[in-house]
mmCIF file of C-alpha atoms in Angstrom:
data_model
loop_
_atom_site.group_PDB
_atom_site.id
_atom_site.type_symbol
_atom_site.label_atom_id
_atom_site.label_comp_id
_atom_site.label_asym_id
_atom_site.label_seq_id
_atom_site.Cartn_x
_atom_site.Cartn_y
_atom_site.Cartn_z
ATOM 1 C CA UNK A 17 106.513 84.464 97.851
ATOM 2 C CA UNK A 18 102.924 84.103 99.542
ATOM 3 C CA UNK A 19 101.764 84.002 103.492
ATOM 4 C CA UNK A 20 100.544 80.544 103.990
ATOM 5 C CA UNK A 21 99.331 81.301 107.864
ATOM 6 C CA UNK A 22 100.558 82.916 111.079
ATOM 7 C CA UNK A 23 100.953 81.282 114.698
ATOM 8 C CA UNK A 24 100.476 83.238 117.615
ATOM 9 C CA UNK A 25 102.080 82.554 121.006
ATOM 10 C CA UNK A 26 101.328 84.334 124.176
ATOM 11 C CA UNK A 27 103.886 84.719 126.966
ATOM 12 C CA UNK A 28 102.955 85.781 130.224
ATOM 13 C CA UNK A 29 104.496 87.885 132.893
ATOM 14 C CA UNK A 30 102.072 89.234 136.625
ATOM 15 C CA UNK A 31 101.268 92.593 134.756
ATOM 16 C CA UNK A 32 101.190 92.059 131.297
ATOM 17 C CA UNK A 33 100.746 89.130 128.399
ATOM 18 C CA UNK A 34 103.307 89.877 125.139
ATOM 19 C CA UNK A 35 101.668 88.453 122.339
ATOM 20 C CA UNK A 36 104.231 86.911 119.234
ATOM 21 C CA UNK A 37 102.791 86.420 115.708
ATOM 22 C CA UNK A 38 104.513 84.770 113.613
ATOM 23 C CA UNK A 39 104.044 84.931 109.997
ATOM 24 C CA UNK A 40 104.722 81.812 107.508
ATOM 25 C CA UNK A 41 105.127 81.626 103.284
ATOM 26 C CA UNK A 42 105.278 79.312 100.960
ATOM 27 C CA UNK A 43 109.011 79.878 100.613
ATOM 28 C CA UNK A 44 110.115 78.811 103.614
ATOM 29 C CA UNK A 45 110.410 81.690 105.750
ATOM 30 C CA UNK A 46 109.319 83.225 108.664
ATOM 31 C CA UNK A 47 109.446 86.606 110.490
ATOM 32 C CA UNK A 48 107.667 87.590 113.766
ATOM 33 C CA UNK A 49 106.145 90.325 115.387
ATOM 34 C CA UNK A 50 105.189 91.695 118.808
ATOM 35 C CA UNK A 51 102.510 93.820 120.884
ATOM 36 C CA UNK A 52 101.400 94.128 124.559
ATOM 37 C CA UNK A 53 97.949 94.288 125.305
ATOM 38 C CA UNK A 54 96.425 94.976 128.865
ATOM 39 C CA UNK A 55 93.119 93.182 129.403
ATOM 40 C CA UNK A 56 92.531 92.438 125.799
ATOM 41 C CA UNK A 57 94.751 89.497 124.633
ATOM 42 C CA UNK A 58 91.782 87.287 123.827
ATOM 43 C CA UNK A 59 90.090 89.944 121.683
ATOM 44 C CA UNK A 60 93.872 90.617 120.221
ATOM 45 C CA UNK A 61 93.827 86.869 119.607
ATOM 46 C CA UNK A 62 89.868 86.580 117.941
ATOM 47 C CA UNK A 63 90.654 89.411 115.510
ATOM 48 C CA UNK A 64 94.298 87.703 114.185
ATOM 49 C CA UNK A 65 92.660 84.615 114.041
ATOM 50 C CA UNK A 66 89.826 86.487 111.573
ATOM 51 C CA UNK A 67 92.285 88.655 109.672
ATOM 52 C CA UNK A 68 94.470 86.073 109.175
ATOM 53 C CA UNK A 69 91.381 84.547 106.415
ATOM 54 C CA UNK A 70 90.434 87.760 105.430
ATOM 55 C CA UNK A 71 93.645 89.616 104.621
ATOM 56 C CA UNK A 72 96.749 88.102 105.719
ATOM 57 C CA UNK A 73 97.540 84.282 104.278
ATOM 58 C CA UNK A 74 97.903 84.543 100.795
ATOM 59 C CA UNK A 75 99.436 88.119 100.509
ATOM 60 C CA UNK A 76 102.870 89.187 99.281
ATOM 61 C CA UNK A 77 104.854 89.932 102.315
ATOM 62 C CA UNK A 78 106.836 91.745 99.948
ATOM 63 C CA UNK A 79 103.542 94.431 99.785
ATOM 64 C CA UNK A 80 103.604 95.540 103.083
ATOM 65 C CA UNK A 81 101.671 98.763 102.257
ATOM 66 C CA UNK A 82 98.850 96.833 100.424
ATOM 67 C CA UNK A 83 98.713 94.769 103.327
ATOM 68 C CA UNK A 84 98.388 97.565 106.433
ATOM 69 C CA UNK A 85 95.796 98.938 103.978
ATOM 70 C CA UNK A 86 93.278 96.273 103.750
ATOM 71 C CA UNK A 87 93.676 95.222 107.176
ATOM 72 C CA UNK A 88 92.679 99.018 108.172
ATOM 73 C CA UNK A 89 90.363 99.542 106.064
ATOM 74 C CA UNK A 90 88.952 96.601 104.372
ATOM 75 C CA UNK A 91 86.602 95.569 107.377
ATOM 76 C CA UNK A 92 84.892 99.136 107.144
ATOM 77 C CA UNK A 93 84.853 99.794 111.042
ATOM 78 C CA UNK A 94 87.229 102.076 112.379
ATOM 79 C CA UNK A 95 90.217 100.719 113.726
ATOM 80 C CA UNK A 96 91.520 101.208 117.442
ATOM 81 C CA UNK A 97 94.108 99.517 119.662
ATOM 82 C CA UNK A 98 92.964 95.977 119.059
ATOM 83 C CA UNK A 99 93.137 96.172 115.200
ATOM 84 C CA UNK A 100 96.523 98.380 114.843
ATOM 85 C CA UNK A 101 98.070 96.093 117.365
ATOM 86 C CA UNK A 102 97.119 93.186 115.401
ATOM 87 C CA UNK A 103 98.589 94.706 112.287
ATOM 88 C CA UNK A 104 101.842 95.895 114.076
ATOM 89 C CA UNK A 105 102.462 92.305 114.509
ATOM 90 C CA UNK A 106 101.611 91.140 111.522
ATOM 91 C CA UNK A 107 103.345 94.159 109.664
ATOM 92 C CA UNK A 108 106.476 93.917 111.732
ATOM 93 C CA UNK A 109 106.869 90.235 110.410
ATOM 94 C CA UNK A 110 106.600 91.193 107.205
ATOM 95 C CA UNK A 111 109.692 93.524 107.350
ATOM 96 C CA UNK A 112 111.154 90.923 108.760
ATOM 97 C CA UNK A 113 110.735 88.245 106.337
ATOM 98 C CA UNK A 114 111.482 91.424 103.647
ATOM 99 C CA UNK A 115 114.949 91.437 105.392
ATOM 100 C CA UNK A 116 115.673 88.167 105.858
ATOM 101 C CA UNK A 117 114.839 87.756 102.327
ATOM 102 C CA UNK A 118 117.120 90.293 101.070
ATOM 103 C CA UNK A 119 120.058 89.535 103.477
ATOM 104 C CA UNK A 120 119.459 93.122 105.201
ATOM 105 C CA UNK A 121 118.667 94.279 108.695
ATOM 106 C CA UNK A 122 114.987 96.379 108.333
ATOM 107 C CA UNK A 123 116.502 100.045 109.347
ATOM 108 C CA UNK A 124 118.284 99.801 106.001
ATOM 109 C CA UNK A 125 115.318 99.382 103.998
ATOM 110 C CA UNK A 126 113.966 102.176 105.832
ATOM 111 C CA UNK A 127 116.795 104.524 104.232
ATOM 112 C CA UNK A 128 119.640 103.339 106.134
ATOM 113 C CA UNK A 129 121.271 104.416 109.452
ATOM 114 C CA UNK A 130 121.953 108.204 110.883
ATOM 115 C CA UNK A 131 123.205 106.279 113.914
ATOM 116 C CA UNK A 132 125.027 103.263 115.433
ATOM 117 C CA UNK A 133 123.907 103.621 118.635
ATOM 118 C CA UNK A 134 120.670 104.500 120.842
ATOM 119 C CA UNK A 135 120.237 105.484 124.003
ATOM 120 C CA UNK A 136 118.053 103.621 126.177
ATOM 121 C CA UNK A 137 116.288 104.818 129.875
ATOM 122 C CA UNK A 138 115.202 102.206 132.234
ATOM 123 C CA UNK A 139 111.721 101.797 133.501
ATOM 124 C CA UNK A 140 110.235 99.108 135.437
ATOM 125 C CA UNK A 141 113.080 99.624 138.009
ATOM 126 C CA UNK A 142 111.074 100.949 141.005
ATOM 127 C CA UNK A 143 109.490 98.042 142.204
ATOM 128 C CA UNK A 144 109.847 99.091 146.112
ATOM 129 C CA UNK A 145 108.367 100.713 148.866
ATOM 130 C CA UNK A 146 107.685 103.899 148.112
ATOM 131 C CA UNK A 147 110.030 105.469 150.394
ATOM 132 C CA UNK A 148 112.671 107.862 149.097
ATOM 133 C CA UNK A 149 115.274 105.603 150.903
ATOM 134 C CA UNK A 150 113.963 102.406 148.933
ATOM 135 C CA UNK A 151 113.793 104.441 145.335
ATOM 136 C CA UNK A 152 117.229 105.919 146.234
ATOM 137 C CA UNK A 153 118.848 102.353 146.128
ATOM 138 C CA UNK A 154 116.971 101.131 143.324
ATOM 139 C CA UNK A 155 117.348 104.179 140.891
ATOM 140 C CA UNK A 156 121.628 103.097 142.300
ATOM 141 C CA UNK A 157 121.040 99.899 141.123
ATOM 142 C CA UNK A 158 120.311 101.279 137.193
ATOM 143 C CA UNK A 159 122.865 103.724 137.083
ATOM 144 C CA UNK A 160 125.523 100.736 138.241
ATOM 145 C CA UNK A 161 123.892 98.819 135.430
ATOM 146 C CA UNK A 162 125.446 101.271 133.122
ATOM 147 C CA UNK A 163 122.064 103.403 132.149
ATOM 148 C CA UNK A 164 122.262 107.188 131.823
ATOM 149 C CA UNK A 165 118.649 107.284 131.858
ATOM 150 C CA UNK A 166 115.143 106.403 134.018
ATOM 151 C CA UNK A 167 112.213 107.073 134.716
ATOM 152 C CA UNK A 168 109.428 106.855 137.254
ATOM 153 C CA UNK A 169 106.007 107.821 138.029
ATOM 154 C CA UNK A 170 106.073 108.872 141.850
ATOM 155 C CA UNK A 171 102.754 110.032 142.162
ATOM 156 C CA UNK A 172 101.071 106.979 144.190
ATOM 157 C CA UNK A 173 97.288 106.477 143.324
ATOM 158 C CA UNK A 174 96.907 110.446 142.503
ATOM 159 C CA UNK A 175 94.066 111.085 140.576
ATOM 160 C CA UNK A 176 92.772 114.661 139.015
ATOM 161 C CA UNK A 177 94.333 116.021 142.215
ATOM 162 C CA UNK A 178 96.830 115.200 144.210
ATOM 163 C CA UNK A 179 96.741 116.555 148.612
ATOM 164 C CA UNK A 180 99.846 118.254 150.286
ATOM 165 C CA UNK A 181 100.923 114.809 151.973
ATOM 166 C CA UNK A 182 100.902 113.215 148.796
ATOM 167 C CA UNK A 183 102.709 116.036 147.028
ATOM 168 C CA UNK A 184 105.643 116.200 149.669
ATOM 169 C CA UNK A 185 105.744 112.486 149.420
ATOM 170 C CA UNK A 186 106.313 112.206 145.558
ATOM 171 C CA UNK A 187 108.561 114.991 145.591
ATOM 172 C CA UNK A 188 110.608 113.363 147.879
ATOM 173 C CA UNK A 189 110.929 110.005 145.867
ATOM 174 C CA UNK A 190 112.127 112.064 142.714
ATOM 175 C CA UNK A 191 114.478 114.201 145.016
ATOM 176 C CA UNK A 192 115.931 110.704 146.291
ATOM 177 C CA UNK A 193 116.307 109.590 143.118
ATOM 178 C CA UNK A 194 118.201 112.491 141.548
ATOM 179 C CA UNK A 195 120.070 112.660 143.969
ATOM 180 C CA UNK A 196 121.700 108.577 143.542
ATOM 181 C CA UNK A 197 121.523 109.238 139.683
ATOM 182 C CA UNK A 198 123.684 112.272 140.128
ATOM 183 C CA UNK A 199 123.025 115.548 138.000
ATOM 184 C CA UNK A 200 124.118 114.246 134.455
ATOM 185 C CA UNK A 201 122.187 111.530 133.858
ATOM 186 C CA UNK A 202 118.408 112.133 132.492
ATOM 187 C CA UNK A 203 115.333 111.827 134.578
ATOM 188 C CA UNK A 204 111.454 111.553 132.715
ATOM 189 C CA UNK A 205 108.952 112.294 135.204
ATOM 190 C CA UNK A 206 105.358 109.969 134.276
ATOM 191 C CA UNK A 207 102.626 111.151 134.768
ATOM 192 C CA UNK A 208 100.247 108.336 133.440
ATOM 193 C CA UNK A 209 97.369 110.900 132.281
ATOM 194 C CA UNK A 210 96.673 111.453 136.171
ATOM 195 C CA UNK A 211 95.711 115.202 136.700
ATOM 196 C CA UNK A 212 93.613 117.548 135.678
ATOM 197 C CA UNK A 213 95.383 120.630 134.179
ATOM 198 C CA UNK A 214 95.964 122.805 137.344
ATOM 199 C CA UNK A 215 97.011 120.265 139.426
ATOM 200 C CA UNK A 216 99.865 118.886 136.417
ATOM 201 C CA UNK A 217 100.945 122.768 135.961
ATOM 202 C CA UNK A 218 101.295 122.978 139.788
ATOM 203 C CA UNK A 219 103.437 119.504 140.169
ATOM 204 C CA UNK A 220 105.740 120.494 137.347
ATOM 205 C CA UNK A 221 106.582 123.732 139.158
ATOM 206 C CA UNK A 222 107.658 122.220 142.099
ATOM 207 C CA UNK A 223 109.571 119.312 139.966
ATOM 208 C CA UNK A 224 111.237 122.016 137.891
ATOM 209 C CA UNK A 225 114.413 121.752 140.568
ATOM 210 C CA UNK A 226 114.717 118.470 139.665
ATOM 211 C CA UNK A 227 115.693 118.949 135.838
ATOM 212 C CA UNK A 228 113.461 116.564 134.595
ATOM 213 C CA UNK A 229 114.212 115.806 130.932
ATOM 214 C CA UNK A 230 109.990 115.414 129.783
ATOM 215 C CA UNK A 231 106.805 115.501 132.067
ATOM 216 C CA UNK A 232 104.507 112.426 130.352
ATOM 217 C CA UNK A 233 101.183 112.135 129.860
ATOM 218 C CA UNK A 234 100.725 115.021 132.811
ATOM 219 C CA UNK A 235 96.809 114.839 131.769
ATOM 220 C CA UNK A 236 94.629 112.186 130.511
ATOM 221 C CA UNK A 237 95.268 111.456 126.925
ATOM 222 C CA UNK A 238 91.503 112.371 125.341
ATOM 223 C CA UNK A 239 91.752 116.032 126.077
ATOM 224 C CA UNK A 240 94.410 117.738 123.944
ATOM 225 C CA UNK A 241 93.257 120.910 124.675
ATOM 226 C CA UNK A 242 93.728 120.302 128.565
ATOM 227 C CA UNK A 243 97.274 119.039 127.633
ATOM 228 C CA UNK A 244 97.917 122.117 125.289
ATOM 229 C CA UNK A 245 96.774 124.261 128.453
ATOM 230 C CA UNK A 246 99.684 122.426 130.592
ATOM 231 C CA UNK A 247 102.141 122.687 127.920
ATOM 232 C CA UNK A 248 101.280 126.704 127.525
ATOM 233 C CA UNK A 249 101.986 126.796 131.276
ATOM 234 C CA UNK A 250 105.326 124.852 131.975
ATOM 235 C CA UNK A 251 108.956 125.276 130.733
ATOM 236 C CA UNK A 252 109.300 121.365 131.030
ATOM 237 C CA UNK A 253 109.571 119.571 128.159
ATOM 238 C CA UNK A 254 105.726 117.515 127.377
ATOM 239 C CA UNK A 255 105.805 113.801 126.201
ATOM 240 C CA UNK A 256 102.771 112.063 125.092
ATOM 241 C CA UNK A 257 101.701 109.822 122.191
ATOM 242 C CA UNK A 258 101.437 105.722 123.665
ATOM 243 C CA UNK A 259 97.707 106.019 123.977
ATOM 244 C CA UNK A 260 96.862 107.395 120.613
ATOM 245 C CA UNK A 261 96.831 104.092 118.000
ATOM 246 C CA UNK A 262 96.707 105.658 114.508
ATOM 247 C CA UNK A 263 99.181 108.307 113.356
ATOM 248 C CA UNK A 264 96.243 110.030 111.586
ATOM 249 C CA UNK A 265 95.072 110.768 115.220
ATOM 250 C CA UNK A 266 98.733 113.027 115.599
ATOM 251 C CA UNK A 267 97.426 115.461 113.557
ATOM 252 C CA UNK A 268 96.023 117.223 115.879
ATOM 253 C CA UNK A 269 98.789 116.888 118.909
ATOM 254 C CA UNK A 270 101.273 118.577 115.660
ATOM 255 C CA UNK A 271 98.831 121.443 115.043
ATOM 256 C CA UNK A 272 98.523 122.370 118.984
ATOM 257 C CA UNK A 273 102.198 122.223 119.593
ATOM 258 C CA UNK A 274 101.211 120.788 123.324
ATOM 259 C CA UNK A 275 103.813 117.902 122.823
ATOM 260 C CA UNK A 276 107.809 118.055 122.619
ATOM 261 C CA UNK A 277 108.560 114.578 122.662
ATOM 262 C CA UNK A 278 106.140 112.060 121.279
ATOM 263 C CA UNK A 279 106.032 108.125 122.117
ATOM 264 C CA UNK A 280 104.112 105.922 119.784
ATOM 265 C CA UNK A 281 103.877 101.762 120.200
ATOM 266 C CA UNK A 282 105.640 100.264 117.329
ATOM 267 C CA UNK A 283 102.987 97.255 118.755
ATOM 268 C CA UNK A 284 99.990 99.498 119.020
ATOM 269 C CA UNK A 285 100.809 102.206 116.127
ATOM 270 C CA UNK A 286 100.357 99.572 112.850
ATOM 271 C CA UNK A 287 104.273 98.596 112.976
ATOM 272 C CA UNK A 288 107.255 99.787 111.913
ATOM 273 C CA UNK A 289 106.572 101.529 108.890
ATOM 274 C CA UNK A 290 103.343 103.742 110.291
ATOM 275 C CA UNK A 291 105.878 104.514 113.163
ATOM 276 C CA UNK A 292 108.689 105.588 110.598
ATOM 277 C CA UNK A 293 105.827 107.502 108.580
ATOM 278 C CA UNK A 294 104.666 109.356 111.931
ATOM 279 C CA UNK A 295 108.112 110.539 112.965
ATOM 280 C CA UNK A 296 108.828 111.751 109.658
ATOM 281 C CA UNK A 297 105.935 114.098 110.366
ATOM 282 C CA UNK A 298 107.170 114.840 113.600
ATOM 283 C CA UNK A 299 110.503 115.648 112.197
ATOM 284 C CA UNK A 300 108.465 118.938 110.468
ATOM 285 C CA UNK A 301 106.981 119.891 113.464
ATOM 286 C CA UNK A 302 110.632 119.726 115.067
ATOM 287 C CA UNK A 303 109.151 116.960 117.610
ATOM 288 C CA UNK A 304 111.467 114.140 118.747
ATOM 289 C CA UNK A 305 110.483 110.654 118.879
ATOM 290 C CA UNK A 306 110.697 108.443 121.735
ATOM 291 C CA UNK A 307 108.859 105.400 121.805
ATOM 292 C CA UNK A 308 107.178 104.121 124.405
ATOM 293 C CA UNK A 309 108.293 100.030 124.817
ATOM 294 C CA UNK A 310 106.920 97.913 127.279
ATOM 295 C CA UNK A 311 107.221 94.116 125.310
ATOM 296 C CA UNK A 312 109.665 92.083 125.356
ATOM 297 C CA UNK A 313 112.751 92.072 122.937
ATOM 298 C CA UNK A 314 111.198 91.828 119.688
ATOM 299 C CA UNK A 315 109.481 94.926 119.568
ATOM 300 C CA UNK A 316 112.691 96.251 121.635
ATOM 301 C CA UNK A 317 114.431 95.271 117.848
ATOM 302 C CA UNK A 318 111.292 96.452 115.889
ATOM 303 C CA UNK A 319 111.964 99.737 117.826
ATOM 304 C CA UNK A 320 115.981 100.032 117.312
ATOM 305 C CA UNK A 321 114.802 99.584 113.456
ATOM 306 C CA UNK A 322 113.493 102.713 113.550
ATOM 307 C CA UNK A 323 115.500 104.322 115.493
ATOM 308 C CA UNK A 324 118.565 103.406 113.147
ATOM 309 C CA UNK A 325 117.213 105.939 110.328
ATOM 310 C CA UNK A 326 115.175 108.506 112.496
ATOM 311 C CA UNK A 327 117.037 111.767 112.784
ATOM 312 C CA UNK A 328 114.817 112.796 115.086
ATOM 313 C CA UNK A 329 114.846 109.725 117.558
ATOM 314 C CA UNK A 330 115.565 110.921 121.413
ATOM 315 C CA UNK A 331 115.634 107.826 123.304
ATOM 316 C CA UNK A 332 114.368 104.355 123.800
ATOM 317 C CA UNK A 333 112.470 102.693 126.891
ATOM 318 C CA UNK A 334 113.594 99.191 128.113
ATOM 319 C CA UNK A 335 111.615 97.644 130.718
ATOM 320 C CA UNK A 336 113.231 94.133 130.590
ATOM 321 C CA UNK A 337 116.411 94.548 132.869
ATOM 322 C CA UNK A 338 114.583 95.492 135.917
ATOM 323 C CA UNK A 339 110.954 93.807 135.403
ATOM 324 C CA UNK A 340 110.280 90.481 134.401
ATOM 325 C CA UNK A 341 114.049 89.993 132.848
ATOM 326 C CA UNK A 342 113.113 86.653 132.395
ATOM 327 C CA UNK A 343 111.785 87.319 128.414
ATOM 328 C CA UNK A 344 114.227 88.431 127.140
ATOM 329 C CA UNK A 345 115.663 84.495 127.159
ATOM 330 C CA UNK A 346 112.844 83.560 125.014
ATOM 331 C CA UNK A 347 114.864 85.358 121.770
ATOM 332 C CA UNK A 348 117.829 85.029 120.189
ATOM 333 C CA UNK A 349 119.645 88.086 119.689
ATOM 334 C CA UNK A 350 117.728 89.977 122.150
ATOM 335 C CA UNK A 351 119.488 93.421 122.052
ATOM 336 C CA UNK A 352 121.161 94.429 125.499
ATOM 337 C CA UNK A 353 122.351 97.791 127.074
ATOM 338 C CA UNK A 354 125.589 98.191 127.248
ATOM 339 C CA UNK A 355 127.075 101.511 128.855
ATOM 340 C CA UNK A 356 123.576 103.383 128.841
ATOM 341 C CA UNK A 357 123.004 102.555 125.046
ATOM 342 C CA UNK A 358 121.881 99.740 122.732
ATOM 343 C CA UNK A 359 124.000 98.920 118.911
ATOM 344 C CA UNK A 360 122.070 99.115 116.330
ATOM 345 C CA UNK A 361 120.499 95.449 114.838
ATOM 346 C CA UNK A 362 123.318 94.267 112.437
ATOM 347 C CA UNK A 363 121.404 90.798 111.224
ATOM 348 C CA UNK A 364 118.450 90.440 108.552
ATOM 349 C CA UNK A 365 115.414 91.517 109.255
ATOM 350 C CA UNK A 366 115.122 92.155 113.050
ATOM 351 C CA UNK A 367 118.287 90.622 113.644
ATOM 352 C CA UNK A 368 116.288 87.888 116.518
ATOM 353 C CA UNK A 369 114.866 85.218 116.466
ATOM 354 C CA UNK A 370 111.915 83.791 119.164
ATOM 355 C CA UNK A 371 112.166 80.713 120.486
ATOM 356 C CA UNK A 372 108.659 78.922 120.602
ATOM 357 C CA UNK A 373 109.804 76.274 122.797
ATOM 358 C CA UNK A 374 110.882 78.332 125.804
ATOM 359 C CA UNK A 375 108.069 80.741 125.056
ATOM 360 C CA UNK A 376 105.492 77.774 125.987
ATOM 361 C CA UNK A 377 107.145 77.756 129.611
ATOM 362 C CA UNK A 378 105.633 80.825 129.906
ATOM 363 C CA UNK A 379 101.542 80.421 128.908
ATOM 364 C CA UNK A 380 99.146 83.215 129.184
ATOM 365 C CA UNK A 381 98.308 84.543 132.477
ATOM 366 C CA UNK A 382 95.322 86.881 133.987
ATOM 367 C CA UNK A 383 97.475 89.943 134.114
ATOM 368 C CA UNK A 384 96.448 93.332 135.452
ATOM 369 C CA UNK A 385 98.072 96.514 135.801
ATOM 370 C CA UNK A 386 95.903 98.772 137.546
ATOM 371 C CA UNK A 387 97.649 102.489 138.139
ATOM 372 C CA UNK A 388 94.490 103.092 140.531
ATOM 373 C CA UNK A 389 95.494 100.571 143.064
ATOM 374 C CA UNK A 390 98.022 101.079 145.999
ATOM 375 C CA UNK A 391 101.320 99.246 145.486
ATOM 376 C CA UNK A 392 100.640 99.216 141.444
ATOM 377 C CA UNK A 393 104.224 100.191 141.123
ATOM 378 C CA UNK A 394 105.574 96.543 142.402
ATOM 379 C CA UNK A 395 103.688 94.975 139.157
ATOM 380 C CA UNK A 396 102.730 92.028 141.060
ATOM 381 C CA UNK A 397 100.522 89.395 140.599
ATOM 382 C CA UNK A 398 96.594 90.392 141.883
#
């Protein structure tokens, strides 16, 4: 079996574009993969559209390892978000043809299950005013819906520091929302990389009543030192990982022990197997894995693969019940959350299927998500 070509299709939402890449052979079949870019869909785009003539059509999809490889290395630069993304996709299609191939969902080429079911927390949910009495009936509305877990970032436009107003303010939305979510169910506090160190150790002191189950991304990502500093100086739980692109770059988080929880991008991270290779080195660190999941419902099923054979998986982020629901009609088989918890893919491959026609209803938009701008939280249209 040989790649013949891939087709991309772009779908797009007011804060984000989900890119599909399809992969082709000679035999027939077909498997697809998925990323999310932010302001970089056309450079996404220009590098598949080289890659696919450099590396991709005629290769094994069978020899997904070979594959990654020369995509990663065999243009000499160093690869960042634009070029892992690009291979996630096209490496995640791979698996899936592998799958489909063999009559096998992915997560049991991976080594098979450890579980049948994952939990899920809801983001995207919080698309109100940001008043506690507005978050207070929306965080309701997710806990109706049967999830046992959210998350929000309450922090406004806060950057480095955040003023006394501002403070009292945020502390108010996450005190309105534990109290509608009740004291069982688990609440992840965001951060988005927006302090500096004193200012994150300060917040999570005062959110410590709150039993938040991870603080994320409490500093900006580039510093892990400044992170390391937080982590020495909280009892909450640290989650991190969705802006680093290469699991190589890890290596450092591991060694400073600033991170409890990391999240990798199955879309940004190289795909499926580089994920499943990273949390196996987590797993010796005694780090759980939680990625972070903001596409639509392929990469929610390139996720749940693995998940199904990760003993150290935590939980899984699902954005497309509360924002932009609409995607998930553009697949077949899109997985759903049912009581707080998604079933594991049973189908070959990825167990879904994308459906090019209704993704064409949807063409590429100028999307922006800007976390610096009041009223980012409503992910509208700018």
């Amino acid at each position: 079996m040989r790649i013949t070509g891939i087709s991309t299709h772009v779908v797009g939402t007011p804060w984000r574009n989900l890119t599909y890449v399809r992969v082709h052979t000679d035999e027939g079949l077909s498997g697809v993969g998925e990323t999310r870019m932010l302001g970089r869909t056309d450079a996404l785009l220009g590098y598949l559209r080289e890659a696919e003539a450099n590396h991709i059509a005629g290769s094994d999809p069978f020899a997904v390892e070979d594959l990654v490889r020369r995509m990663k290395y065999g243009d000499y630069g160093r690869a960042g978000e634009i070029v892992m993304s690009g291979i996630a996709c096209v490496e995640t299609a791979c698996w899936d043809i592998k799958g489909k191939a063999l009559g096998v969902p992915v997560w049991q080429l991976l080594g098979g299950r450890v579980t049948e079911r994952v939990k899920a927390y809801a983001n995207g949910w919080y698309t109100v005013e940001r008043t506690p009495e507005a978050f207070h009936a929306a965080a309701r509305r997710v806990v109706e819906r049967g999830y046992r877990a959210l998350k929000l970032d309450p922090f406004g436009t806060g950057r480095f520091e955040l003023d006394r107003e501002e403070t009292l303010r945020s502390l108010s939305l996450v005190e309105a929302v534990r109290d509608a979510i009740g004291p069982d169910a688990e609440l992840m506090v965001e951060m988005h990389g927006r302090f500096n160190p004193a200012t994150a150790v300060r917040l999570a002191a005062e959110l410590e009543p709150f039993r938040p189950s991870w603080l994320e991304e409490p500093v900006p990502p580039e510093n892990l030192r400044a992170l390391a500093k937080v982590a020495e100086r909280t009892r909450l739980p640290i989650a991190t990982g969705e802006r680093i692109h290469d699991r190589i770059e890890f290596r450092e988080l591991f060694e400073s022990q600033a991170a409890d929880i990391i999240q990798p991008d199955v879309g940004h991270l190289g795909g499926i197997g580089e994920t499943r290779k990273l949390a196996a080195t987590a797993e010796t660190h005694y780090v759980l894995v939680a990625p972070h999941n903001v596409g639509g419902a392929v990469l929610t099923a390139a996720s749940l693969q693995v998940a199904g054979c990760t003993p150290n998986f935590k939980v899984l982020e699902h954005f497309n019940d509360f924002a932009d629901a609409e995607v998930k009609q553009l697949v077949r088989g899109a997985p759903e959350v049912v009581d707080g918890y998604f079933e594991l893919p049973q189908g070959p491959g990825l167990g879904v299927e994308l459906d090019v026609a209704a993704a064409a209803e949807l063409p590429q938009r100028r999307a922006r998500f800007d976390l610096w701008a009041e009223g980012w939280e409503k992910r509208e249209q700018r």
